[in-house]
PDB file of C-alpha atoms in Angstrom:
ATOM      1  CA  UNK A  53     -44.985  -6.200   5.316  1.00 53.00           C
ATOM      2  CA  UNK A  54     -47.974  -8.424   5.779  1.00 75.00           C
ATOM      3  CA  UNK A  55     -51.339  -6.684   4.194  1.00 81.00           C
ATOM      4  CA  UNK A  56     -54.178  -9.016   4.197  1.00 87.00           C
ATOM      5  CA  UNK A  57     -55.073  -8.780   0.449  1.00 92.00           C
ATOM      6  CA  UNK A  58     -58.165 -10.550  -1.088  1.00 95.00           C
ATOM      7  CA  UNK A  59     -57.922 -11.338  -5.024  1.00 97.00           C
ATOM      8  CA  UNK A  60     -60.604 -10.938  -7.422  1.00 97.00           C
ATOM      9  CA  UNK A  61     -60.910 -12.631 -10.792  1.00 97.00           C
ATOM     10  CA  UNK A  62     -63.275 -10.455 -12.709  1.00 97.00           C
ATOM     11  CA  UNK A  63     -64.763 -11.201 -16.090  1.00 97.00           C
ATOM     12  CA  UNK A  64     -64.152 -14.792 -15.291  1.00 96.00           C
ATOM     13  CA  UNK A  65     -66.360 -16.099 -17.791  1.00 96.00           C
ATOM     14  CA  UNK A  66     -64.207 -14.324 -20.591  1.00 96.00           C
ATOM     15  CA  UNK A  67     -61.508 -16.199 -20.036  1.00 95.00           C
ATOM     16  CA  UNK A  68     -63.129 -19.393 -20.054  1.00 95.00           C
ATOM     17  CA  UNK A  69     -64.476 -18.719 -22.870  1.00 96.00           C
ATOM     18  CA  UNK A  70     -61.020 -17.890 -24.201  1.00 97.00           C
ATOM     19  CA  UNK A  71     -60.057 -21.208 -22.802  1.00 97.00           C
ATOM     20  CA  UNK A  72     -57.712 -19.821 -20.157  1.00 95.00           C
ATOM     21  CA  UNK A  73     -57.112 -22.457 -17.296  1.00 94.00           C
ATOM     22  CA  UNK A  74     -56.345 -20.972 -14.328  1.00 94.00           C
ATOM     23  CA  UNK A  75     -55.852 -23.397 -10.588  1.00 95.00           C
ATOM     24  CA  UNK A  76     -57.160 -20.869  -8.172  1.00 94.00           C
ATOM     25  CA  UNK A  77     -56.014 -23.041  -5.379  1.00 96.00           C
ATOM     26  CA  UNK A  78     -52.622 -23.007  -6.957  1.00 97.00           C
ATOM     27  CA  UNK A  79     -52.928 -19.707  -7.593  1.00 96.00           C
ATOM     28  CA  UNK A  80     -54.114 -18.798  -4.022  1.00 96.00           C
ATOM     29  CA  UNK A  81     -51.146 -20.504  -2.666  1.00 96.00           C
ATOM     30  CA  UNK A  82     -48.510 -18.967  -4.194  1.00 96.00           C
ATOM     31  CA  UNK A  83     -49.977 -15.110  -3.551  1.00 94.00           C
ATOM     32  CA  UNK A  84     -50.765 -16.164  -0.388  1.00 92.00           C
ATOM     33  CA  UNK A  85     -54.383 -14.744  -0.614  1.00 94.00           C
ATOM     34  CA  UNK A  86     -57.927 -15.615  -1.316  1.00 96.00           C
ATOM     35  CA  UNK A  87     -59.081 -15.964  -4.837  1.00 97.00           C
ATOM     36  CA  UNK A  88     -62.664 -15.325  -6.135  1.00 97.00           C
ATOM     37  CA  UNK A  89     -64.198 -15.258  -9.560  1.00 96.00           C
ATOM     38  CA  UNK A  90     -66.922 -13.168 -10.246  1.00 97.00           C
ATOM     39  CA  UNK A  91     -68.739 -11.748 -13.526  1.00 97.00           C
ATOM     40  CA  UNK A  92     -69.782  -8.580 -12.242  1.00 95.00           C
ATOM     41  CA  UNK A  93     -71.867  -7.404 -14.762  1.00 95.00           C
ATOM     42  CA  UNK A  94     -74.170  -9.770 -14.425  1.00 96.00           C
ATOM     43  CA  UNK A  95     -73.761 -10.096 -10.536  1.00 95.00           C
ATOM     44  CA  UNK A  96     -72.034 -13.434 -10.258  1.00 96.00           C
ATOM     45  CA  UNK A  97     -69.820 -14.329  -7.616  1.00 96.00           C
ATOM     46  CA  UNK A  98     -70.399 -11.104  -6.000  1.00 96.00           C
ATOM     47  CA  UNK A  99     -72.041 -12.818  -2.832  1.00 96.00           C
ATOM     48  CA  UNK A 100     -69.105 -14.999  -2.492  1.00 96.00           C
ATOM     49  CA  UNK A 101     -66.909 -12.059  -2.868  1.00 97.00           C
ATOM     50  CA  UNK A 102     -68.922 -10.166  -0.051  1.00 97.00           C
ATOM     51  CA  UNK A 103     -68.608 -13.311   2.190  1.00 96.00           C
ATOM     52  CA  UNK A 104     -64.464 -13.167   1.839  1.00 96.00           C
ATOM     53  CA  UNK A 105     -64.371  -9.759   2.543  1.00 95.00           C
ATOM     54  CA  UNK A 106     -65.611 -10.319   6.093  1.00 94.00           C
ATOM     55  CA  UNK A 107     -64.109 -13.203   6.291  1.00 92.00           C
ATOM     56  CA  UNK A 108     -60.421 -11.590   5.429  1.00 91.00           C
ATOM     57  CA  UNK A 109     -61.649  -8.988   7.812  1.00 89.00           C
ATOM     58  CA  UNK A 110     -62.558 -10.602  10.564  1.00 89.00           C
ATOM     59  CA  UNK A 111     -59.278 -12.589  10.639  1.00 86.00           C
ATOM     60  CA  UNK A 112     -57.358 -10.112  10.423  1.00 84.00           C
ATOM     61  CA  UNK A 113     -59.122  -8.547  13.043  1.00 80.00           C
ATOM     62  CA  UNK A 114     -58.520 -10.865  15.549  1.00 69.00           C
ATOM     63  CA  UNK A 115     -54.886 -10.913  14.432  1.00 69.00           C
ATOM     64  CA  UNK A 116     -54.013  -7.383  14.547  1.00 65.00           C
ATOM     65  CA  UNK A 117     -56.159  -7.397  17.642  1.00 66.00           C
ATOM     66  CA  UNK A 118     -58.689  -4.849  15.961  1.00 59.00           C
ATOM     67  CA  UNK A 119     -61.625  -6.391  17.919  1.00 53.00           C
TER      68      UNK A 119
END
């Protein structure tokens, strides 16, 4: 079942801060979806995470022939 899917990384700063290491790309690849990080408290990432949304939706779009 393919459901386009879009993964979010909240509280991103926390776990830097915690030292966490995390390879989006890597981590991308092997969920097979888009990764952002936001802090969404204090509103970062969240225009990046708007701009993926329509991105993943248009795509899909055009692939499911939703246009």
């Amino acid at each position: 079942l393919e459901v386009p899917a879009l993964i979010v990384l909240n509280m991103f700063d926390m776990a830097q801060a915690r030292g966490f290491q995390i390879d989006r790309e890597h981590l991308s690849q092997e969920l097979q979806a888009p990764i952002v990080t936001a802090v969404a408290r204090k509103g970062r990432g969240i225009s990046e995470l708007k701009d993926m949304i329509i991105d993943v939706a248009e795509e899909n779009a055009v692939k499911y022939e939703l246009v």
